[in-house]
PDB file of C-alpha atoms in Angstrom:
ATOM      1  CA  MET G   1     145.764 100.302 202.941  1.00 51.00           C
ATOM      2  CA  THR G   2     149.161 100.872 204.546  1.00 62.00           C
ATOM      3  CA  THR G   3     150.578 104.324 205.153  1.00 72.00           C
ATOM      4  CA  PRO G   4     154.017 104.712 203.548  1.00 80.00           C
ATOM      5  CA  THR G   5     156.997 105.983 205.509  1.00 94.00           C
ATOM      6  CA  ALA G   6     157.256 109.720 204.874  1.00 96.00           C
ATOM      7  CA  LEU G   7     160.598 111.488 205.191  1.00 97.00           C
ATOM      8  CA  THR G   8     160.908 115.248 205.480  1.00 97.00           C
ATOM      9  CA  PRO G   9     163.423 116.907 203.165  1.00 98.00           C
ATOM     10  CA  ALA G  10     165.801 117.307 206.134  1.00 97.00           C
ATOM     11  CA  GLN G  11     165.542 113.600 207.019  1.00 97.00           C
ATOM     12  CA  ALA G  12     166.001 112.555 203.394  1.00 97.00           C
ATOM     13  CA  ALA G  13     168.967 114.899 202.938  1.00 97.00           C
ATOM     14  CA  THR G  14     170.879 113.416 205.879  1.00 97.00           C
ATOM     15  CA  ARG G  15     170.537 109.927 204.365  1.00 96.00           C
ATOM     16  CA  PHE G  16     170.464 110.943 200.692  1.00 96.00           C
ATOM     17  CA  GLY G  17     173.439 108.817 199.613  1.00 95.00           C
ATOM     18  CA  GLU G  18     171.699 105.661 200.865  1.00 96.00           C
ATOM     19  CA  PHE G  19     168.739 105.939 198.488  1.00 97.00           C
ATOM     20  CA  THR G  20     167.871 105.127 194.934  1.00 98.00           C
ATOM     21  CA  VAL G  21     165.611 108.073 194.123  1.00 98.00           C
ATOM     22  CA  ILE G  22     162.592 107.531 191.869  1.00 98.00           C
ATOM     23  CA  ASP G  23     160.644 110.531 190.533  1.00 98.00           C
ATOM     24  CA  VAL G  24     157.095 109.527 189.537  1.00 97.00           C
ATOM     25  CA  ARG G  25     156.104 112.768 187.794  1.00 94.00           C
ATOM     26  CA  THR G  26     155.549 113.017 184.061  1.00 89.00           C
ATOM     27  CA  PRO G  27     158.731 113.264 181.978  1.00 88.00           C
ATOM     28  CA  GLY G  28     157.908 116.912 181.221  1.00 85.00           C
ATOM     29  CA  GLU G  29     157.635 117.746 184.924  1.00 89.00           C
ATOM     30  CA  TYR G  30     160.784 115.734 185.707  1.00 91.00           C
ATOM     31  CA  ALA G  31     162.751 117.708 183.106  1.00 87.00           C
ATOM     32  CA  THR G  32     161.943 121.000 184.830  1.00 86.00           C
ATOM     33  CA  GLY G  33     163.920 119.950 187.907  1.00 91.00           C
ATOM     34  CA  HIS G  34     164.375 116.859 190.064  1.00 95.00           C
ATOM     35  CA  LEU G  35     166.352 115.553 193.009  1.00 97.00           C
ATOM     36  CA  PRO G  36     169.996 114.834 192.124  1.00 97.00           C
ATOM     37  CA  GLY G  37     170.396 111.452 190.462  1.00 96.00           C
ATOM     38  CA  ALA G  38     166.665 110.722 190.433  1.00 97.00           C
ATOM     39  CA  HIS G  39     165.362 108.182 187.941  1.00 96.00           C
ATOM     40  CA  ASN G  40     162.114 109.063 186.160  1.00 95.00           C
ATOM     41  CA  VAL G  41     159.458 106.330 186.324  1.00 96.00           C
ATOM     42  CA  PRO G  42     156.083 108.034 185.742  1.00 94.00           C
ATOM     43  CA  LEU G  43     153.257 106.931 188.023  1.00 93.00           C
ATOM     44  CA  ASP G  44     151.166 105.703 185.087  1.00 89.00           C
ATOM     45  CA  ARG G  45     154.042 103.382 184.060  1.00 92.00           C
ATOM     46  CA  LEU G  46     154.930 102.119 187.541  1.00 95.00           C
ATOM     47  CA  ASP G  47     153.548  98.614 186.929  1.00 93.00           C
ATOM     48  CA  GLU G  48     155.980  98.199 184.008  1.00 94.00           C
ATOM     49  CA  ALA G  49     158.852  99.000 186.357  1.00 96.00           C
ATOM     50  CA  VAL G  50     158.072  96.557 189.177  1.00 97.00           C
ATOM     51  CA  ASP G  51     160.843  94.058 188.355  1.00 97.00           C
ATOM     52  CA  ALA G  52     163.498  96.772 187.962  1.00 97.00           C
ATOM     53  CA  LEU G  53     162.355  98.503 191.149  1.00 98.00           C
ATOM     54  CA  LYS G  54     162.503  95.207 193.066  1.00 97.00           C
ATOM     55  CA  ALA G  55     166.094  94.769 191.896  1.00 97.00           C
ATOM     56  CA  ALA G  56     166.984  98.334 192.871  1.00 97.00           C
ATOM     57  CA  ALA G  57     165.293  97.961 196.287  1.00 97.00           C
ATOM     58  CA  ARG G  58     167.406  94.862 197.005  1.00 96.00           C
ATOM     59  CA  ARG G  59     170.540  97.033 196.661  1.00 97.00           C
ATOM     60  CA  THR G  60     169.455 100.284 198.345  1.00 97.00           C
ATOM     61  CA  PRO G  61     166.278 101.700 199.897  1.00 97.00           C
ATOM     62  CA  LEU G  62     163.943 103.535 197.521  1.00 98.00           C
ATOM     63  CA  LEU G  63     162.927 107.158 198.005  1.00 98.00           C
ATOM     64  CA  ILE G  64     159.949 108.150 195.877  1.00 98.00           C
ATOM     65  CA  ALA G  65     159.440 111.806 194.933  1.00 98.00           C
ATOM     66  CA  CYS G  66     156.890 113.830 192.979  1.00 96.00           C
ATOM     67  CA  ALA G  67     155.867 117.492 192.974  1.00 93.00           C
ATOM     68  CA  SER G  68     154.038 117.646 196.326  1.00 93.00           C
ATOM     69  CA  GLY G  69     154.166 114.160 197.853  1.00 93.00           C
ATOM     70  CA  ALA G  70     150.680 112.952 196.855  1.00 91.00           C
ATOM     71  CA  ARG G  71     151.695 110.865 193.833  1.00 93.00           C
ATOM     72  CA  SER G  72     154.784 109.526 195.595  1.00 96.00           C
ATOM     73  CA  ALA G  73     152.678 108.376 198.571  1.00 95.00           C
ATOM     74  CA  ARG G  74     150.275 106.650 196.173  1.00 93.00           C
ATOM     75  CA  SER G  75     153.269 105.058 194.422  1.00 96.00           C
ATOM     76  CA  CYS G  76     154.610 103.695 197.717  1.00 97.00           C
ATOM     77  CA  VAL G  77     151.259 102.036 198.422  1.00 95.00           C
ATOM     78  CA  GLN G  78     151.203 100.593 194.889  1.00 95.00           C
ATOM     79  CA  LEU G  79     154.770  99.287 195.279  1.00 97.00           C
ATOM     80  CA  ALA G  80     153.985  97.799 198.702  1.00 96.00           C
ATOM     81  CA  ALA G  81     151.292  95.696 197.018  1.00 95.00           C
ATOM     82  CA  HIS G  82     154.150  94.159 194.983  1.00 96.00           C
ATOM     83  CA  GLY G  83     156.299  93.590 198.079  1.00 96.00           C
ATOM     84  CA  ILE G  84     158.554  96.612 197.498  1.00 97.00           C
ATOM     85  CA  ASP G  85     159.317  98.881 200.456  1.00 96.00           C
ATOM     86  CA  ALA G  86     159.784 102.557 199.642  1.00 97.00           C
ATOM     87  CA  ALA G  87     159.671 105.876 201.469  1.00 97.00           C
ATOM     88  CA  THR G  88     157.957 108.983 200.163  1.00 97.00           C
ATOM     89  CA  LEU G  89     159.452 112.475 200.227  1.00 98.00           C
ATOM     90  CA  ASP G  90     157.019 114.533 202.301  1.00 97.00           C
ATOM     91  CA  GLY G  91     156.149 117.698 200.384  1.00 96.00           C
ATOM     92  CA  GLY G  92     157.864 116.405 197.259  1.00 96.00           C
ATOM     93  CA  THR G  93     160.350 118.202 195.067  1.00 96.00           C
ATOM     94  CA  ALA G  94     158.758 121.556 195.954  1.00 94.00           C
ATOM     95  CA  ALA G  95     159.538 121.085 199.660  1.00 97.00           C
ATOM     96  CA  TRP G  96     163.020 119.770 198.822  1.00 98.00           C
ATOM     97  CA  ALA G  97     163.821 122.902 196.794  1.00 96.00           C
ATOM     98  CA  ALA G  98     162.173 125.214 199.357  1.00 97.00           C
ATOM     99  CA  ALA G  99     164.459 123.734 202.025  1.00 97.00           C
ATOM    100  CA  GLY G 100     167.436 124.877 199.927  1.00 96.00           C
ATOM    101  CA  HIS G 101     168.501 121.466 198.645  1.00 97.00           C
ATOM    102  CA  GLU G 102     169.934 121.035 195.156  1.00 95.00           C
ATOM    103  CA  VAL G 103     167.612 120.373 192.230  1.00 95.00           C
ATOM    104  CA  GLU G 104     169.017 119.142 188.898  1.00 93.00           C
ATOM    105  CA  ARG G 105     167.707 120.844 185.770  1.00 85.00           C
ATOM    106  CA  PRO G 106     168.773 119.474 182.402  1.00 74.00           C
ATOM    107  CA  ALA G 107     170.226 122.089 180.054  1.00 70.00           C
ATOM    108  CA  GLY G 108     167.622 123.395 177.635  1.00 68.00           C
ATOM    109  CA  ALA G 109     164.676 121.830 179.466  1.00 66.00           C
ATOM    110  CA  ARG G 110     161.425 123.695 178.948  1.00 68.00           C
ATOM    111  CA  ALA G 111     159.229 124.609 181.881  1.00 70.00           C
ATOM    112  CA  THR G 112     156.146 122.420 182.212  1.00 78.00           C
ATOM    113  CA  TRP G 113     153.468 123.269 184.723  1.00 83.00           C
ATOM    114  CA  PRO G 114     153.034 120.815 187.600  1.00 82.00           C
ATOM    115  CA  MET G 115     150.242 118.320 186.944  1.00 82.00           C
ATOM    116  CA  ASP G 116     147.961 119.675 189.676  1.00 86.00           C
ATOM    117  CA  ARG G 117     148.101 123.123 188.039  1.00 89.00           C
ATOM    118  CA  GLN G 118     147.327 121.619 184.620  1.00 90.00           C
ATOM    119  CA  VAL G 119     144.319 119.789 186.106  1.00 92.00           C
ATOM    120  CA  ARG G 120     143.021 122.948 187.796  1.00 94.00           C
ATOM    121  CA  LEU G 121     143.312 124.901 184.534  1.00 95.00           C
ATOM    122  CA  ALA G 122     141.602 122.204 182.457  1.00 95.00           C
ATOM    123  CA  ALA G 123     138.831 121.562 184.995  1.00 95.00           C
ATOM    124  CA  GLY G 124     138.201 125.274 185.496  1.00 95.00           C
ATOM    125  CA  ALA G 125     138.147 125.970 181.765  1.00 96.00           C
ATOM    126  CA  LEU G 126     135.716 123.108 181.124  1.00 96.00           C
ATOM    127  CA  ALA G 127     133.430 124.131 184.002  1.00 95.00           C
ATOM    128  CA  LEU G 128     133.427 127.760 182.823  1.00 96.00           C
ATOM    129  CA  THR G 129     132.767 126.656 179.236  1.00 96.00           C
ATOM    130  CA  GLY G 130     129.828 124.542 180.402  1.00 95.00           C
ATOM    131  CA  PHE G 131     128.414 127.434 182.385  1.00 95.00           C
ATOM    132  CA  LEU G 132     128.759 129.994 179.578  1.00 96.00           C
ATOM    133  CA  ALA G 133     127.477 127.622 176.897  1.00 96.00           C
ATOM    134  CA  GLY G 134     124.598 126.774 179.225  1.00 95.00           C
ATOM    135  CA  LEU G 135     123.443 130.387 179.073  1.00 95.00           C
ATOM    136  CA  ALA G 136     122.657 129.887 175.387  1.00 95.00           C
ATOM    137  CA  TRP G 137     121.794 126.175 175.431  1.00 95.00           C
ATOM    138  CA  SER G 138     120.749 124.843 178.836  1.00 94.00           C
ATOM    139  CA  PRO G 139     121.878 121.189 178.363  1.00 94.00           C
ATOM    140  CA  ALA G 140     125.481 122.453 178.213  1.00 93.00           C
ATOM    141  CA  HIS G 141     125.303 122.985 181.986  1.00 92.00           C
ATOM    142  CA  TRP G 142     125.748 119.220 182.260  1.00 96.00           C
ATOM    143  CA  LEU G 143     129.400 119.699 181.278  1.00 95.00           C
ATOM    144  CA  SER G 144     129.990 121.762 184.425  1.00 95.00           C
ATOM    145  CA  GLY G 145     128.151 119.142 186.475  1.00 95.00           C
ATOM    146  CA  ALA G 146     130.237 116.336 185.002  1.00 95.00           C
ATOM    147  CA  ILE G 147     133.480 118.162 185.789  1.00 95.00           C
ATOM    148  CA  GLY G 148     132.281 118.806 189.354  1.00 94.00           C
ATOM    149  CA  ALA G 149     131.358 115.145 189.775  1.00 95.00           C
ATOM    150  CA  GLY G 150     134.772 114.122 188.432  1.00 94.00           C
ATOM    151  CA  LEU G 151     136.508 116.383 190.937  1.00 94.00           C
ATOM    152  CA  VAL G 152     134.451 114.958 193.811  1.00 94.00           C
ATOM    153  CA  TYR G 153     135.303 111.408 192.682  1.00 93.00           C
ATOM    154  CA  SER G 154     138.973 112.395 192.344  1.00 91.00           C
ATOM    155  CA  GLY G 155     139.045 113.761 195.878  1.00 89.00           C
ATOM    156  CA  ALA G 156     137.217 110.772 197.362  1.00 90.00           C
ATOM    157  CA  THR G 157     139.407 108.156 195.663  1.00 87.00           C
ATOM    158  CA  ASN G 158     142.708 110.086 195.536  1.00 80.00           C
ATOM    159  CA  THR G 159     142.939 109.330 191.818  1.00 84.00           C
ATOM    160  CA  CYS G 160     142.648 111.678 188.870  1.00 88.00           C
ATOM    161  CA  GLY G 161     141.475 110.608 185.450  1.00 89.00           C
ATOM    162  CA  MET G 162     142.053 114.093 184.064  1.00 93.00           C
ATOM    163  CA  ALA G 163     145.706 113.979 185.182  1.00 87.00           C
ATOM    164  CA  ALA G 164     146.098 110.607 183.470  1.00 86.00           C
ATOM    165  CA  LEU G 165     144.761 112.110 180.241  1.00 90.00           C
ATOM    166  CA  LEU G 166     146.839 115.289 180.503  1.00 90.00           C
ATOM    167  CA  ALA G 167     149.987 113.226 181.131  1.00 82.00           C
ATOM    168  CA  ARG G 168     149.651 111.896 177.579  1.00 84.00           C
ATOM    169  CA  LEU G 169     149.840 115.349 175.976  1.00 85.00           C
ATOM    170  CA  PRO G 170     153.029 116.149 174.035  1.00 82.00           C
ATOM    171  CA  HIS G 171     154.288 118.798 176.485  1.00 79.00           C
ATOM    172  CA  ASN G 172     154.237 116.188 179.277  1.00 76.00           C
ATOM    173  CA  ARG G 173     156.208 113.630 177.285  1.00 72.00           C
ATOM    174  CA  ARG G 174     159.892 112.866 177.615  1.00 67.00           C
ATOM    175  CA  PRO G 175     162.163 115.533 176.129  1.00 63.00           C
ATOM    176  CA  GLY G 176     164.902 114.222 173.875  1.00 61.00           C
ATOM    177  CA  SER G 177     167.547 115.048 176.491  1.00 54.00           C
ATOM    178  CA  THR G 178     166.236 112.581 179.099  1.00 61.00           C
ATOM    179  CA  ALA G 179     166.587 108.817 179.265  1.00 72.00           C
ATOM    180  CA  SER G 180     163.784 106.645 177.950  1.00 83.00           C
ATOM    181  CA  LEU G 181     161.844 104.503 180.404  1.00 85.00           C
ATOM    182  CA  GLN G 182     163.510 101.377 178.996  1.00 88.00           C
ATOM    183  CA  ASP G 183     166.983 102.883 179.586  1.00 89.00           C
ATOM    184  CA  THR G 184     165.953 103.884 183.117  1.00 91.00           C
ATOM    185  CA  LEU G 185     164.641 100.378 183.860  1.00 91.00           C
ATOM    186  CA  ARG G 186     167.898  98.822 182.641  1.00 92.00           C
ATOM    187  CA  GLN G 187     169.846 101.141 184.981  1.00 91.00           C
ATOM    188  CA  LEU G 188     167.582 100.282 187.919  1.00 92.00           C
ATOM    189  CA  ALA G 189     167.754  96.528 187.249  1.00 92.00           C
ATOM    190  CA  GLY G 190     171.545  96.840 187.440  1.00 84.00           C
TER     191      GLY G 190
END
């Protein structure tokens, strides 16, 4: 596995006009604030966007962003497997904003928790439910064990099945004020 080129927010800011910026967070997360001009192509739909991203990469270098840099790094590796070079924003949108750089927020966008926070809440709630239910009915402890095993697998493989499921919930879907994936792909294909 290749390690993608990681740019700090300062490095990315000095070259910002050179990049086509791709935000791989869920549409709900993207709507809460993103790098200026970023196009939203969620990580779970990246394979659908390969042709458009190849076309965009032929015109300008790609900069991939997410909340913290983990999903964007994974996206860069996935794109490299298709022959597409891209850099990841180290620390993601959070580091970009913390460095004082502009973040676009669509008018009327509702705040959606970052995916890692949603996963921690869901995993914690399920583990606690399994523990408490296990006090009354001992086989329910298996729920806590299954969640723990899922978290270990997630950490070992750098994937997250729970995040993939949570991304499909209505609050993580595209708000009406943002472009559809098909519109975004047409823009990227040029």
